[in-house]
Coordinates of C-alpha atoms in Angstrom, one line a residue:
X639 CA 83.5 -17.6 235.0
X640 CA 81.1 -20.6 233.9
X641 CA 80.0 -20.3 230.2
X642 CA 76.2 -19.9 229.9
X643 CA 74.1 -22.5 229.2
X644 CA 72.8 -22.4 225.3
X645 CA 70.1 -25.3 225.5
X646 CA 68.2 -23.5 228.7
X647 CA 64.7 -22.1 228.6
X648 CA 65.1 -18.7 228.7
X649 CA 62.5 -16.1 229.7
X650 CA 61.7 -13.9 226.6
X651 CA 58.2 -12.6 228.6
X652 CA 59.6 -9.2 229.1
X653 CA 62.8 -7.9 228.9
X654 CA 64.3 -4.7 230.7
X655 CA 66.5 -2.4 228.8
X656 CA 67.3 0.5 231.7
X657 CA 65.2 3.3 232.0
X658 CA 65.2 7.0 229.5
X659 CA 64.5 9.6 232.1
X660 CA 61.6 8.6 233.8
X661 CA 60.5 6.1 231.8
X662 CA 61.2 2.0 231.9
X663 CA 62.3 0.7 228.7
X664 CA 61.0 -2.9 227.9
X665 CA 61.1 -5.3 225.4
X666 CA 58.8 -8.5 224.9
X667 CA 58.4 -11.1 222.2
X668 CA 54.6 -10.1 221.8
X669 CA 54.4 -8.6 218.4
X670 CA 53.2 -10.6 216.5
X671 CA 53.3 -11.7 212.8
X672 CA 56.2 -9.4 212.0
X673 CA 58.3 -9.0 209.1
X674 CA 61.9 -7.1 207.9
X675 CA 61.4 -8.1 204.3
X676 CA 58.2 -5.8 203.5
X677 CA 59.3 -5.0 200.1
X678 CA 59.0 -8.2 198.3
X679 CA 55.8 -7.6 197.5
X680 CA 57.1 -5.3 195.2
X681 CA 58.9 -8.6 193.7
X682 CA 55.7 -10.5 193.8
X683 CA 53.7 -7.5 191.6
X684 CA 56.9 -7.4 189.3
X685 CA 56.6 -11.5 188.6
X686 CA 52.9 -11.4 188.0
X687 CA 53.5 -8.4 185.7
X688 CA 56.4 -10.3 183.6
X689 CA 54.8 -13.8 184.2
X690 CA 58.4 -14.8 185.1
X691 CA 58.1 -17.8 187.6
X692 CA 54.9 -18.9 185.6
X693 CA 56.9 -19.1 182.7
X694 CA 59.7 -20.7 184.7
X695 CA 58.1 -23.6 186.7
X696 CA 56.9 -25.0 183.1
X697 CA 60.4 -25.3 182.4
X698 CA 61.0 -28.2 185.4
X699 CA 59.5 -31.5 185.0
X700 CA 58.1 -32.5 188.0
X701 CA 58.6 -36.4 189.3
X702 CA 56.4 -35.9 192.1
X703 CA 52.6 -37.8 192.7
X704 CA 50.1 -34.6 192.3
X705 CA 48.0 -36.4 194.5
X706 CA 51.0 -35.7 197.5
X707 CA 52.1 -32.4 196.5
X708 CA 51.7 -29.4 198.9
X709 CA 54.2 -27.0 197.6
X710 CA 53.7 -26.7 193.4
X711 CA 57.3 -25.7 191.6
X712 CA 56.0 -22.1 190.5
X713 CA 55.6 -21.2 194.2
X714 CA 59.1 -23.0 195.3
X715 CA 60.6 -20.8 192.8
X716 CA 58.9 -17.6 193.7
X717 CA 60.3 -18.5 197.3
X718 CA 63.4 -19.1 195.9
X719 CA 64.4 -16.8 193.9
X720 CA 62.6 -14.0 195.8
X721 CA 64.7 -14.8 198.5
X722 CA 68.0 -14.6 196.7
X723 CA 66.8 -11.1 195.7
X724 CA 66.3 -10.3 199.2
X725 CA 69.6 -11.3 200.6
X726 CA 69.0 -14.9 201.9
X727 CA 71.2 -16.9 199.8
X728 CA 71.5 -20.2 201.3
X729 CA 68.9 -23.3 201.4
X730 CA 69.3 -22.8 205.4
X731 CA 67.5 -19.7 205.3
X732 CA 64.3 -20.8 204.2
X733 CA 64.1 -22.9 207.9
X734 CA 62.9 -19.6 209.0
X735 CA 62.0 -17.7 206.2
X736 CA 58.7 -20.0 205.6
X737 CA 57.4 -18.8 208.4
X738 CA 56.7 -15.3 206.9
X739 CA 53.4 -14.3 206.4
X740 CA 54.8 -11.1 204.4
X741 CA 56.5 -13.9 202.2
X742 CA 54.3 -16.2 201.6
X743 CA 51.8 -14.0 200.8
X744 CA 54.0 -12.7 197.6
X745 CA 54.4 -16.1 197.0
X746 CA 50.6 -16.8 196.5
X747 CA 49.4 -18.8 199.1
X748 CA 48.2 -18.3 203.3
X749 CA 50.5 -21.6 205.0
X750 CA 54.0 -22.1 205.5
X751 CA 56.5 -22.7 202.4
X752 CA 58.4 -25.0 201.3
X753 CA 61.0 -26.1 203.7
X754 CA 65.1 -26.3 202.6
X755 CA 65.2 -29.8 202.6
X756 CA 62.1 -29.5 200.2
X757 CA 63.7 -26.8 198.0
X758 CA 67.3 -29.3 198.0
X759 CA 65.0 -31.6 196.1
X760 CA 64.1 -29.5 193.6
X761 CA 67.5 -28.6 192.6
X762 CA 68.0 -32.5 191.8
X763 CA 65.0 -32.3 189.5
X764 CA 67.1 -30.5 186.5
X765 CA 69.1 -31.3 183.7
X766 CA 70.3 -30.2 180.5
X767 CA 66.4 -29.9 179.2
X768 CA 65.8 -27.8 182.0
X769 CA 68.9 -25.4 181.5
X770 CA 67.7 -25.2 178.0
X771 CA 64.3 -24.3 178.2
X772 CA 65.1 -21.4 181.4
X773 CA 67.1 -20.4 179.0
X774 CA 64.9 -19.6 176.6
X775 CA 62.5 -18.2 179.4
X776 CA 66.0 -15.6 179.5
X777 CA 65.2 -14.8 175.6
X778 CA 62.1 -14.5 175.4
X779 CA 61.4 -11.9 178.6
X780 CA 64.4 -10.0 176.9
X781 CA 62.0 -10.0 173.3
X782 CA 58.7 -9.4 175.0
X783 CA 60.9 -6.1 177.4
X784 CA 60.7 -4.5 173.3
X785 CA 57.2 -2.3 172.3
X786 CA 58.9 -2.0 169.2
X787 CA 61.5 -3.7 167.0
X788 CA 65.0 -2.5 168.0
X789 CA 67.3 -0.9 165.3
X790 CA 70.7 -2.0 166.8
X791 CA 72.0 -4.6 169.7
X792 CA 75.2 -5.0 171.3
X793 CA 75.2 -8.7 172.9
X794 CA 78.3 -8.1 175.4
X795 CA 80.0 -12.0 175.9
X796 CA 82.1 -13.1 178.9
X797 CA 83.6 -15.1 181.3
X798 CA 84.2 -14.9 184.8
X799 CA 85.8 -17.2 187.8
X800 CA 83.1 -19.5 189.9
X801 CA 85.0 -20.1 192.7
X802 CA 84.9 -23.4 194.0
X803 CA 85.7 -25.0 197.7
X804 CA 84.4 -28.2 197.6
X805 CA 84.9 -32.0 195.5
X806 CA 81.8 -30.9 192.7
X807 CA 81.6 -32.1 189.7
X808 CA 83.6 -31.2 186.9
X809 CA 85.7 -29.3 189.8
X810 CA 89.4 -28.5 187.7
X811 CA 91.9 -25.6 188.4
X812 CA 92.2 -22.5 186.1
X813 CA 95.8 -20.8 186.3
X814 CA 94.2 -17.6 185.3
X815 CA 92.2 -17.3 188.3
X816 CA 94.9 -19.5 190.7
X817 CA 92.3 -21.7 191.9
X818 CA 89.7 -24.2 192.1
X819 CA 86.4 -22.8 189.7
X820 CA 84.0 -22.9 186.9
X821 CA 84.4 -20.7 184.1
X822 CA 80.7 -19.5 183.4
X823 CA 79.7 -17.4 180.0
X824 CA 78.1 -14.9 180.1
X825 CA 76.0 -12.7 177.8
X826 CA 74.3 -9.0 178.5
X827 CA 72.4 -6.9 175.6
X828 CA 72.6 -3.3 177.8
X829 CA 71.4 -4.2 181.6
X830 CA 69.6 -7.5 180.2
X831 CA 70.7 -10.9 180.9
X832 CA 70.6 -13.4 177.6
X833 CA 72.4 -16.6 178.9
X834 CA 74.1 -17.7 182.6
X835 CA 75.3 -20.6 181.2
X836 CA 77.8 -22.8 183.7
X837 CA 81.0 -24.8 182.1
X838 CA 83.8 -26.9 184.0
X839 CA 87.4 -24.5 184.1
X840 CA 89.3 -27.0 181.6
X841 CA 88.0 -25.4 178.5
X842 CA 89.1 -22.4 176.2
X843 CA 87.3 -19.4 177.5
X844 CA 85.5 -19.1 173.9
X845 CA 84.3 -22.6 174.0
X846 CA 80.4 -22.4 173.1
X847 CA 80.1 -19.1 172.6
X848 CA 79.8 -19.2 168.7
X849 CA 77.1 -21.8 168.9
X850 CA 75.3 -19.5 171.7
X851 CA 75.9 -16.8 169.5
X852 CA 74.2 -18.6 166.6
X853 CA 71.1 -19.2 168.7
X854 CA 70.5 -15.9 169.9
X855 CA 71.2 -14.8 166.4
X856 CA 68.3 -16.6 164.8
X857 CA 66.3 -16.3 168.0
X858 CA 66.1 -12.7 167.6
X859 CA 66.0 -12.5 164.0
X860 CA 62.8 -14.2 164.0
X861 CA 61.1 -11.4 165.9
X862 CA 63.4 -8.9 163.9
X863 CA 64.3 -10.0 160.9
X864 CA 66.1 -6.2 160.1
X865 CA 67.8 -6.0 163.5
X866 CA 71.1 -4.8 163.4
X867 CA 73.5 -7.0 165.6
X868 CA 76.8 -6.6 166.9
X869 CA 79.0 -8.9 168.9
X870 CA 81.2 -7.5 171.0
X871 CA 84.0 -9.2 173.4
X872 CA 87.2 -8.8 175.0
X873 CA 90.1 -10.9 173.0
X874 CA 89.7 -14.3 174.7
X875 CA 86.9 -14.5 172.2
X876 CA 88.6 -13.4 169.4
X877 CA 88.4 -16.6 167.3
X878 CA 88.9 -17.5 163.1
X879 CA 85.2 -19.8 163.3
X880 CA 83.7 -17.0 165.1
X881 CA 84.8 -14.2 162.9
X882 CA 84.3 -16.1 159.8
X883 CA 80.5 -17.2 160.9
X884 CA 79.9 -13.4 161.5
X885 CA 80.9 -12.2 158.2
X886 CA 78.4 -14.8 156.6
X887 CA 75.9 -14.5 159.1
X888 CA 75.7 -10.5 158.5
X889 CA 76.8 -10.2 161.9
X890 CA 78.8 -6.9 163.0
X891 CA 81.7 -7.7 165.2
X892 CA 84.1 -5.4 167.9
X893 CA 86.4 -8.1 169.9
X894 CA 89.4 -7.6 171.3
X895 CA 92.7 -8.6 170.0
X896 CA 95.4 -10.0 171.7
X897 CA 99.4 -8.6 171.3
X898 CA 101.6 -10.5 169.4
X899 CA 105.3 -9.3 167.4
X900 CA 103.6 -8.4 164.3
X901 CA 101.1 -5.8 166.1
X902 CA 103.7 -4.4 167.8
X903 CA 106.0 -4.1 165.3
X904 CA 103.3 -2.0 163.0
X905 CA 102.9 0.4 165.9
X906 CA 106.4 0.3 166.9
X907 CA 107.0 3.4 165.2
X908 CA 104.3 5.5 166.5
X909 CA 105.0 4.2 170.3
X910 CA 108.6 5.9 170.3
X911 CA 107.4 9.1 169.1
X912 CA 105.1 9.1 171.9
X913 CA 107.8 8.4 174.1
X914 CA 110.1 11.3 172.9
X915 CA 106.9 13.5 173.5
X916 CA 106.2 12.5 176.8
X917 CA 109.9 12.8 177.5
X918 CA 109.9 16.1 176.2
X919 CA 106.5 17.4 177.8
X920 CA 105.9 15.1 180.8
X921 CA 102.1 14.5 179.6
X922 CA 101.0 11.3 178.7
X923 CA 100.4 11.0 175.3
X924 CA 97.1 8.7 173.8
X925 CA 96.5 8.0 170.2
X926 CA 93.9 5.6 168.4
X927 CA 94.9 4.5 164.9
X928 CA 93.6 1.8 162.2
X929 CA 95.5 -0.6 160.1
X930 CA 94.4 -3.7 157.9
X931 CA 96.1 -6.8 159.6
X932 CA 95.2 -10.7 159.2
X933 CA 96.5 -13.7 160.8
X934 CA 97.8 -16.4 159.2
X935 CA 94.8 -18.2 159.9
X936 CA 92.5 -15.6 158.5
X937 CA 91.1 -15.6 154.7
X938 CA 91.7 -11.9 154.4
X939 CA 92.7 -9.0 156.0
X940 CA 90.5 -7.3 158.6
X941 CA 90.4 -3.4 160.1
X942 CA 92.2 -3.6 163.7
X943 CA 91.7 -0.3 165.6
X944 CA 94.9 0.0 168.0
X945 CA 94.4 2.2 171.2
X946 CA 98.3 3.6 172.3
X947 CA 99.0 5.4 175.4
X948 CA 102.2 6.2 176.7
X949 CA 102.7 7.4 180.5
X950 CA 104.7 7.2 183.5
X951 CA 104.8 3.4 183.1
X952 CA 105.6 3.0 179.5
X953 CA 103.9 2.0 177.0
X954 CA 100.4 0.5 177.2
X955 CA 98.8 -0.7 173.5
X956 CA 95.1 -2.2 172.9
X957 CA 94.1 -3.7 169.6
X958 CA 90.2 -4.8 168.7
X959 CA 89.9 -5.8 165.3
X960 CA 86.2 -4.7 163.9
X961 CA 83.7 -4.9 160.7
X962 CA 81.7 -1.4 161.8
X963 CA 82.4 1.4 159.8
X964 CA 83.5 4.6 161.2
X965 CA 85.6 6.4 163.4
X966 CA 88.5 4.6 165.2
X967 CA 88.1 6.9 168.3
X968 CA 84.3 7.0 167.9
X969 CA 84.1 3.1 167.9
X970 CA 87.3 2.9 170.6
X971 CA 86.0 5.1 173.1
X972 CA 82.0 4.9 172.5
X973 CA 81.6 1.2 171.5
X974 CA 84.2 -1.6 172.3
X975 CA 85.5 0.1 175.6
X976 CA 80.9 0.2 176.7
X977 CA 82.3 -3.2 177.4
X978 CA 83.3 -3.1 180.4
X979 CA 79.4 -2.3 181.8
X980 CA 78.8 -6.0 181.0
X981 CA 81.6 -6.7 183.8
X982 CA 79.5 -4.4 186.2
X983 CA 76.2 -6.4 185.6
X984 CA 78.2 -9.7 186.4
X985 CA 79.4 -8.8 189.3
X986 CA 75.9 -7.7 190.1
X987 CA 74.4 -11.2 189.5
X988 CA 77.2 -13.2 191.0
X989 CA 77.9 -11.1 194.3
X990 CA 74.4 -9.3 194.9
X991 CA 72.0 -12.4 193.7
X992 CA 74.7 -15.0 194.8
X993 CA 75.3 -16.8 191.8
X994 CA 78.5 -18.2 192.9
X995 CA 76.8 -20.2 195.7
X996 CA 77.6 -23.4 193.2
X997 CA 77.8 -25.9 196.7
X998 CA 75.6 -28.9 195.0
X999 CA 77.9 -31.8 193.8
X1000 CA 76.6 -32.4 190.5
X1001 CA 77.1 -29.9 187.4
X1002 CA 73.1 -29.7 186.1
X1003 CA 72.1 -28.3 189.9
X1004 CA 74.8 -26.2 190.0
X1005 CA 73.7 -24.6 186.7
X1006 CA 70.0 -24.4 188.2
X1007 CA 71.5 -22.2 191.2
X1008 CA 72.8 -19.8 188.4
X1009 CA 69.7 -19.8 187.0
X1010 CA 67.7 -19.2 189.8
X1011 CA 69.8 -16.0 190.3
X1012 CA 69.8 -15.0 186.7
X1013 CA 65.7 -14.9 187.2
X1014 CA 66.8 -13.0 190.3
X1015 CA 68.3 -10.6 188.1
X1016 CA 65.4 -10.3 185.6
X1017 CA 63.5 -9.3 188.4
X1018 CA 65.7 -6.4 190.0
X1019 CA 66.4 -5.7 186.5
X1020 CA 62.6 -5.1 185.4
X1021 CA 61.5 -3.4 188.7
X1022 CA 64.3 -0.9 188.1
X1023 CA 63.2 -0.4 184.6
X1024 CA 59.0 -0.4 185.1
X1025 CA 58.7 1.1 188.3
X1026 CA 61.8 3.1 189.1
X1027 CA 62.4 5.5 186.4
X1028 CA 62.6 8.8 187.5
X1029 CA 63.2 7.9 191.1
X1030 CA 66.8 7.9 193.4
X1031 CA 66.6 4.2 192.4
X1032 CA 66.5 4.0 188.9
X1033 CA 69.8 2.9 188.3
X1034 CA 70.5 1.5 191.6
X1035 CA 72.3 -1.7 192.1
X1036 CA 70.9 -4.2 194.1
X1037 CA 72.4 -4.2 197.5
X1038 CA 71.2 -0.1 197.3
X1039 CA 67.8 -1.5 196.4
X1040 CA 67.8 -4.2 199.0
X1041 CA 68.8 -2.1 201.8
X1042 CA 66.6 1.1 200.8
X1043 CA 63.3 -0.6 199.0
X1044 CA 63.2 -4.0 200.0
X1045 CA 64.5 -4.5 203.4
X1046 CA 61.5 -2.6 205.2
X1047 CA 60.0 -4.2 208.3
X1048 CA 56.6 -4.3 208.6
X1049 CA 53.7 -5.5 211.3
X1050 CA 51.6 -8.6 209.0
X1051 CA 47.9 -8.9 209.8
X1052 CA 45.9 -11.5 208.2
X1053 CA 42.3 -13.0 208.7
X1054 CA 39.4 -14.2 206.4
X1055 CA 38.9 -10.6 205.0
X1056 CA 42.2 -9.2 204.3
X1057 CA 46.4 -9.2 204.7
X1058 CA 47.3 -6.0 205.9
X1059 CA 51.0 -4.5 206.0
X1060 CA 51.7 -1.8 208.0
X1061 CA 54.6 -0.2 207.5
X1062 CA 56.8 2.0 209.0
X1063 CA 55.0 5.8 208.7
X1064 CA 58.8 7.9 208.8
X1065 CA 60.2 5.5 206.3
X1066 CA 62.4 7.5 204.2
X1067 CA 61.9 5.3 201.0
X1068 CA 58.2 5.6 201.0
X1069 CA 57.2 7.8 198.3
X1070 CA 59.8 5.4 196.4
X1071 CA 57.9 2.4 197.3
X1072 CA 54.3 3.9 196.9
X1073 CA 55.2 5.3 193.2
X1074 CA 57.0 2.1 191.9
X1075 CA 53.6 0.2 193.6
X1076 CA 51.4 2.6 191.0
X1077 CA 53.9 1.9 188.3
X1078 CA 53.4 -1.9 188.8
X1079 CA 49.7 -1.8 189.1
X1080 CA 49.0 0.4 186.0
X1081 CA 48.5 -1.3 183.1

């Protein structure tokens, strides 16, 4: 049977489906302006709110004659990263997403945007400056999210895989992770994203994260000075510098602590009466205990909080070694083991808002990808917390948000007077999408 032809004209005038009872069912590509991503306006009203792309596009120097520019950087980002958060990750997409009115209305303007070639260009525009200063953009939406100075917070630090499948820059192989990656750092105060900052794979995973730590430190300190902060980590950041820099700094610390002989053997004692008990009952037995304990590198001894569980596999011993004050269990259970939320908000940013898509050859555009989809995040993370309280949605990742809020289609009208959606009346996510609207709008 002869393959069909790809590259002939086909007739898309009407189309005939069958018939339902008595009726004909037909299709035709007559509908005009149409849309399936409805809901990023609800992006667009939670960017104006924040001032987030404003704030962002200052960050980017611009080579470009003004005299010759059609598409400004502010509205290249909005396109970007407003696409990220609607599921259309790659540079590709925008070939076709350009041509929607729905979009380029959030964007700001009433003619096509930026093409992908056009949006290529503008990741060559960064560097280190630029990583720098969108950082800071991170910080200071995190400061300005406050109506009040905080008592206490957490700032979770770590690192994850960046898988890699091409020659880029500063490309090496982790044996951790068996295969070709970046190692980027991350750091999360609750649901809020501090720093998505990229690094080659060659490198200790603690590499930079004092000095990050330092800068958010004083960052925050300067808005409030009687903050209380805590640094908390698993033990591939458990480092002497670190530690120490705490201590002086004031700094409250709960990090992990890898096993070595002379952990185990201070616990050895308590793991075999565990193991006669289980023996002896069949139910797992769990204890949490303190000891002092320093390194040889360490000045002095520190409080290590040791976790012991022992089950139908053996033994299975944690150790975090701490400056807070107060219960082991209490700080165990309710403060160092929070951590692994911080994992949850990662994978959130690098599978939902695609912050693994580091394809670019050089290092300073692959970092601008991750930052695009850390502003991503900022978004989803601020429309969940503004307009979504007290909704379904509130806590909501954001491939439940895309699908149910901002994956709507909806008929675009436009002429001199007006833009008019009009959505889909038996929507189930309406009242959602009407209330978190209000939300936004209010002052």
């Amino acid at each position: 049977m002869p393959k069909p032809n790809c590259t002939e004209e086909i007739d898309v005038g009407s189309m005939d489906f069958g018939r339902l009872g008595r009726r004909v069912v037909q299709g035709c590509f007559d509908g005009g302006s149409m849309t399936s991503d409805g809901g990023v306006m609800l992006l667009g009203q939670v960017d104006r709110k924040l001032g987030l792309m404003d704030a962002a596009a200052r960050c980017i120097a611009d080579p470009r004659n003004p005299l010759l520019i059609t598409h400004d950087v502010r509205d290249m980002l909005r396109q970007r990263v407003y696409g990220l958060a609607l599921g259309w990750e790659d540079l590709n997409d925008h070939g076709a997403l350009r041509c929607d009115v729905a979009v380029q209305t959030a964007v700001g303007v009433d003619h096509e945007i930026a093409s992908a070639p056009t949006l290529c260009r503008l990741e060559k525009w960064a560097d280190r400056a630029t990583a720098w200063r969108l950082h800071e953009v991170l910080v200071k939406q995190f400061i300005a999210s406050f109506e009040s100075a905080p008592e206490e917070l957490v700032l979770d630090f770590d690192a994850t895989d960046n898988p890699l499948h091409g020659q880029q820059e500063a490309r090496f192989f982790h044996g951790y992770y068996d295969s070709y990656c970046y190692l980027p750092l991350y750091v999360f105060c609750g649901q809020q994203l501090l720093c998505s900052y990229l690094r080659p794979s060659n490198i200790d995973a603690a590499q930079h994260a004092g000095a990050i730590l330092k800068l958010l430190v004083r960052r925050l300190r300067q808005s409030w000075p009687q903050v209380r902060i805590v640094f908390r980590a698993d033990s591939g950041f458990c480092r002497q510098r670190i530690l120490n820099w705490c201590e002086r700094a004031g700094v409250h610390y709960i990090v992990g602590l890898a096993r070595n002989a002379r952990l185990q053997a201070r616990v050895a004692f308590a793991e075999l009466s565990m193991k006669d008990e289980y023996e002896r009952s069949g139910a797992k037995q769990r204890m949490v205990d303190e000891f002092d304990y320093a390194a040889q590198s360490w000045p002095h001894e520190r409080r290590v909080i040791t976790r012991l569980e022992w089950g139908a596999q053996g033994c299975n011993p944690r150790f975090i070694v701490t400056n807070l004050a107060g219960d082991p269990q209490a700080l165990y259970d309710g403060v160092y083991c929070q951590r692994g939320e911080a994992e949850n908000r990662i994978k959130e940013a690098q599978v939902g808002l695609f912050a693994t898509r580091t394809s670019c050859h050089v290092l300073r555009s692959n970092q601008l990808r991750m930052l695009l989809a850390a502003l991503g995040y900022v978004l989803v993370e601020r429309l969940r917390a503004l307009a979504l309280q007290g909704t379904e949605l509130a806590t909501a990742q954001i491939d439940t948000l895309r699908m149910k809020l901002l994956k709507v289609a909806a008929v675009v009208t436009r002429n001199t007077r007006r833009i008019r959606l009009y959505l889909a009346s038996n929507w189930p996510s309406a009242q959602t999408f009407a209330h978190a609207m209000s939300q936004l709008r209010s002052p």
